[in-house]
Amino acid sequence: MNVSFIQFDESAVVILNVLAQHFPTPTEIGFNDIFPDIESDVDKRSAHIGTLAFLRHEDLIAHDVGSASSFILTRKGLALFNEDIFKHLKEQLNDDENTI
């Protein structure tokens, strides 16, 4: 049996790119936020909800408590963009030490 990633990819790529563009601001990524022109596509909506659930379960995104569909990238999510938040913060802290 082969697993099809087509619907997952359509949502996951958009979700992750939108969150990366807005990092660190929590961002609305509900179905209507991401796909406003096709809000009546029930199959695509279900796949989007499943994609959100998977990304959350795998700790790639974190839910913002203040909103039902607002999320932020996690450390694991940032790593998909070859970003290491701990390395970045450490560099920033070391730079601050040298300037104080």
Short mmCIF file of C-alpha atoms in Angstrom, two decimals:
data_model
loop_
_atom_site.label_atom_id
_atom_site.label_comp_id
_atom_site.label_asym_id
_atom_site.label_seq_id
_atom_site.Cartn_x
_atom_site.Cartn_y
_atom_site.Cartn_z
CA MET A 1 0.00 0.00 0.00
CA ASN A 2 1.27 3.45 -0.90
CA VAL A 3 0.55 6.52 1.17
CA SER A 4 -0.41 9.61 -0.78
CA PHE A 5 1.08 12.85 0.52
CA ILE A 6 -0.61 15.10 -2.04
CA GLN A 7 -3.26 16.64 0.24
CA PHE A 8 -0.88 16.74 3.21
CA ASP A 9 1.77 18.52 1.15
CA GLU A 10 -0.70 21.12 -0.12
CA SER A 11 -1.57 22.20 3.42
CA ALA A 12 1.73 21.53 5.21
CA VAL A 13 3.89 23.58 2.85
CA VAL A 14 1.56 26.58 3.00
CA ILE A 15 1.14 26.34 6.79
CA LEU A 16 4.85 26.10 7.49
CA ASN A 17 5.79 28.87 5.07
CA VAL A 18 3.16 31.23 6.49
CA LEU A 19 4.32 30.57 10.06
CA ALA A 20 7.97 31.05 9.05
CA GLN A 21 7.13 34.38 7.40
CA HIS A 22 5.41 35.60 10.57
CA PHE A 23 7.75 34.07 13.19
CA PRO A 24 7.55 34.67 16.16
CA THR A 25 4.06 36.15 15.91
CA PRO A 26 1.23 33.63 16.36
CA THR A 27 -0.60 33.44 13.04
CA GLU A 28 -4.05 32.29 11.95
CA ILE A 29 -3.73 29.21 9.75
CA GLY A 30 -7.25 27.82 9.79
CA PHE A 31 -8.63 26.43 6.54
CA ASN A 32 -10.38 29.68 5.60
CA ASP A 33 -7.20 31.66 6.38
CA ILE A 34 -5.06 29.51 4.10
CA PHE A 35 -7.56 28.59 1.38
CA PRO A 36 -10.21 31.35 1.33
CA ASP A 37 -11.19 30.72 -2.30
CA ILE A 38 -12.14 27.07 -1.81
CA GLU A 39 -13.84 27.06 1.58
CA SER A 40 -16.54 24.68 0.32
CA ASP A 41 -14.08 21.86 -0.52
CA VAL A 42 -14.91 19.40 2.27
CA ASP A 43 -12.12 16.91 1.40
CA LYS A 44 -9.45 19.62 1.34
CA ARG A 45 -10.79 21.04 4.64
CA SER A 46 -10.56 17.59 6.26
CA ALA A 47 -7.03 17.11 4.95
CA HIS A 48 -6.05 20.55 6.29
CA ILE A 49 -7.43 19.72 9.74
CA GLY A 50 -5.57 16.41 9.69
CA THR A 51 -2.38 18.16 8.62
CA LEU A 52 -2.68 20.61 11.52
CA ALA A 53 -3.22 17.70 13.90
CA PHE A 54 -0.16 15.89 12.54
CA LEU A 55 2.09 18.98 12.66
CA ARG A 56 0.98 19.62 16.26
CA HIS A 57 1.44 16.00 17.27
CA GLU A 58 4.96 16.00 15.85
CA ASP A 59 5.74 19.27 17.68
CA LEU A 60 6.45 21.18 14.48
CA ILE A 61 3.88 23.83 15.38
CA ALA A 62 2.40 24.96 18.68
CA HIS A 63 -1.11 26.20 19.32
CA ASP A 64 -1.56 29.77 20.54
CA VAL A 65 -3.88 29.63 23.55
CA GLY A 66 -5.55 32.92 22.59
CA SER A 67 -7.08 31.70 19.32
CA ALA A 68 -8.62 28.53 17.93
CA SER A 69 -6.61 28.60 14.70
CA SER A 70 -3.50 30.57 15.65
CA PHE A 71 -0.15 28.78 15.72
CA ILE A 72 3.61 29.36 15.87
CA LEU A 73 6.60 27.33 14.68
CA THR A 74 8.41 25.33 17.32
CA ARG A 75 12.14 24.60 17.50
CA LYS A 76 11.51 21.46 15.40
CA GLY A 77 9.48 23.51 12.92
CA LEU A 78 12.24 26.09 12.59
CA ALA A 79 14.74 23.28 11.96
CA LEU A 80 12.86 22.49 8.75
CA PHE A 81 14.12 25.89 7.53
CA ASN A 82 17.67 25.09 8.71
CA GLU A 83 17.28 27.44 11.66
CA ASP A 84 18.49 26.56 15.15
CA ILE A 85 16.80 28.86 17.65
CA PHE A 86 19.13 27.86 20.50
CA LYS A 87 22.22 28.57 18.40
CA HIS A 88 20.70 31.88 17.32
CA LEU A 89 19.89 32.93 20.89
CA LYS A 90 23.30 31.86 22.11
CA GLU A 91 24.94 33.99 19.41
CA GLN A 92 22.75 36.93 20.36
CA LEU A 93 23.58 36.53 24.04
CA ASN A 94 27.30 36.29 23.27
CA ASP A 95 27.11 39.41 21.12
CA ASP A 96 25.37 41.23 23.97
CA GLU A 97 28.10 40.15 26.42
CA ASN A 98 30.73 41.73 24.23
CA THR A 99 28.88 45.03 23.93
CA ILE A 100 27.99 45.54 27.60
#
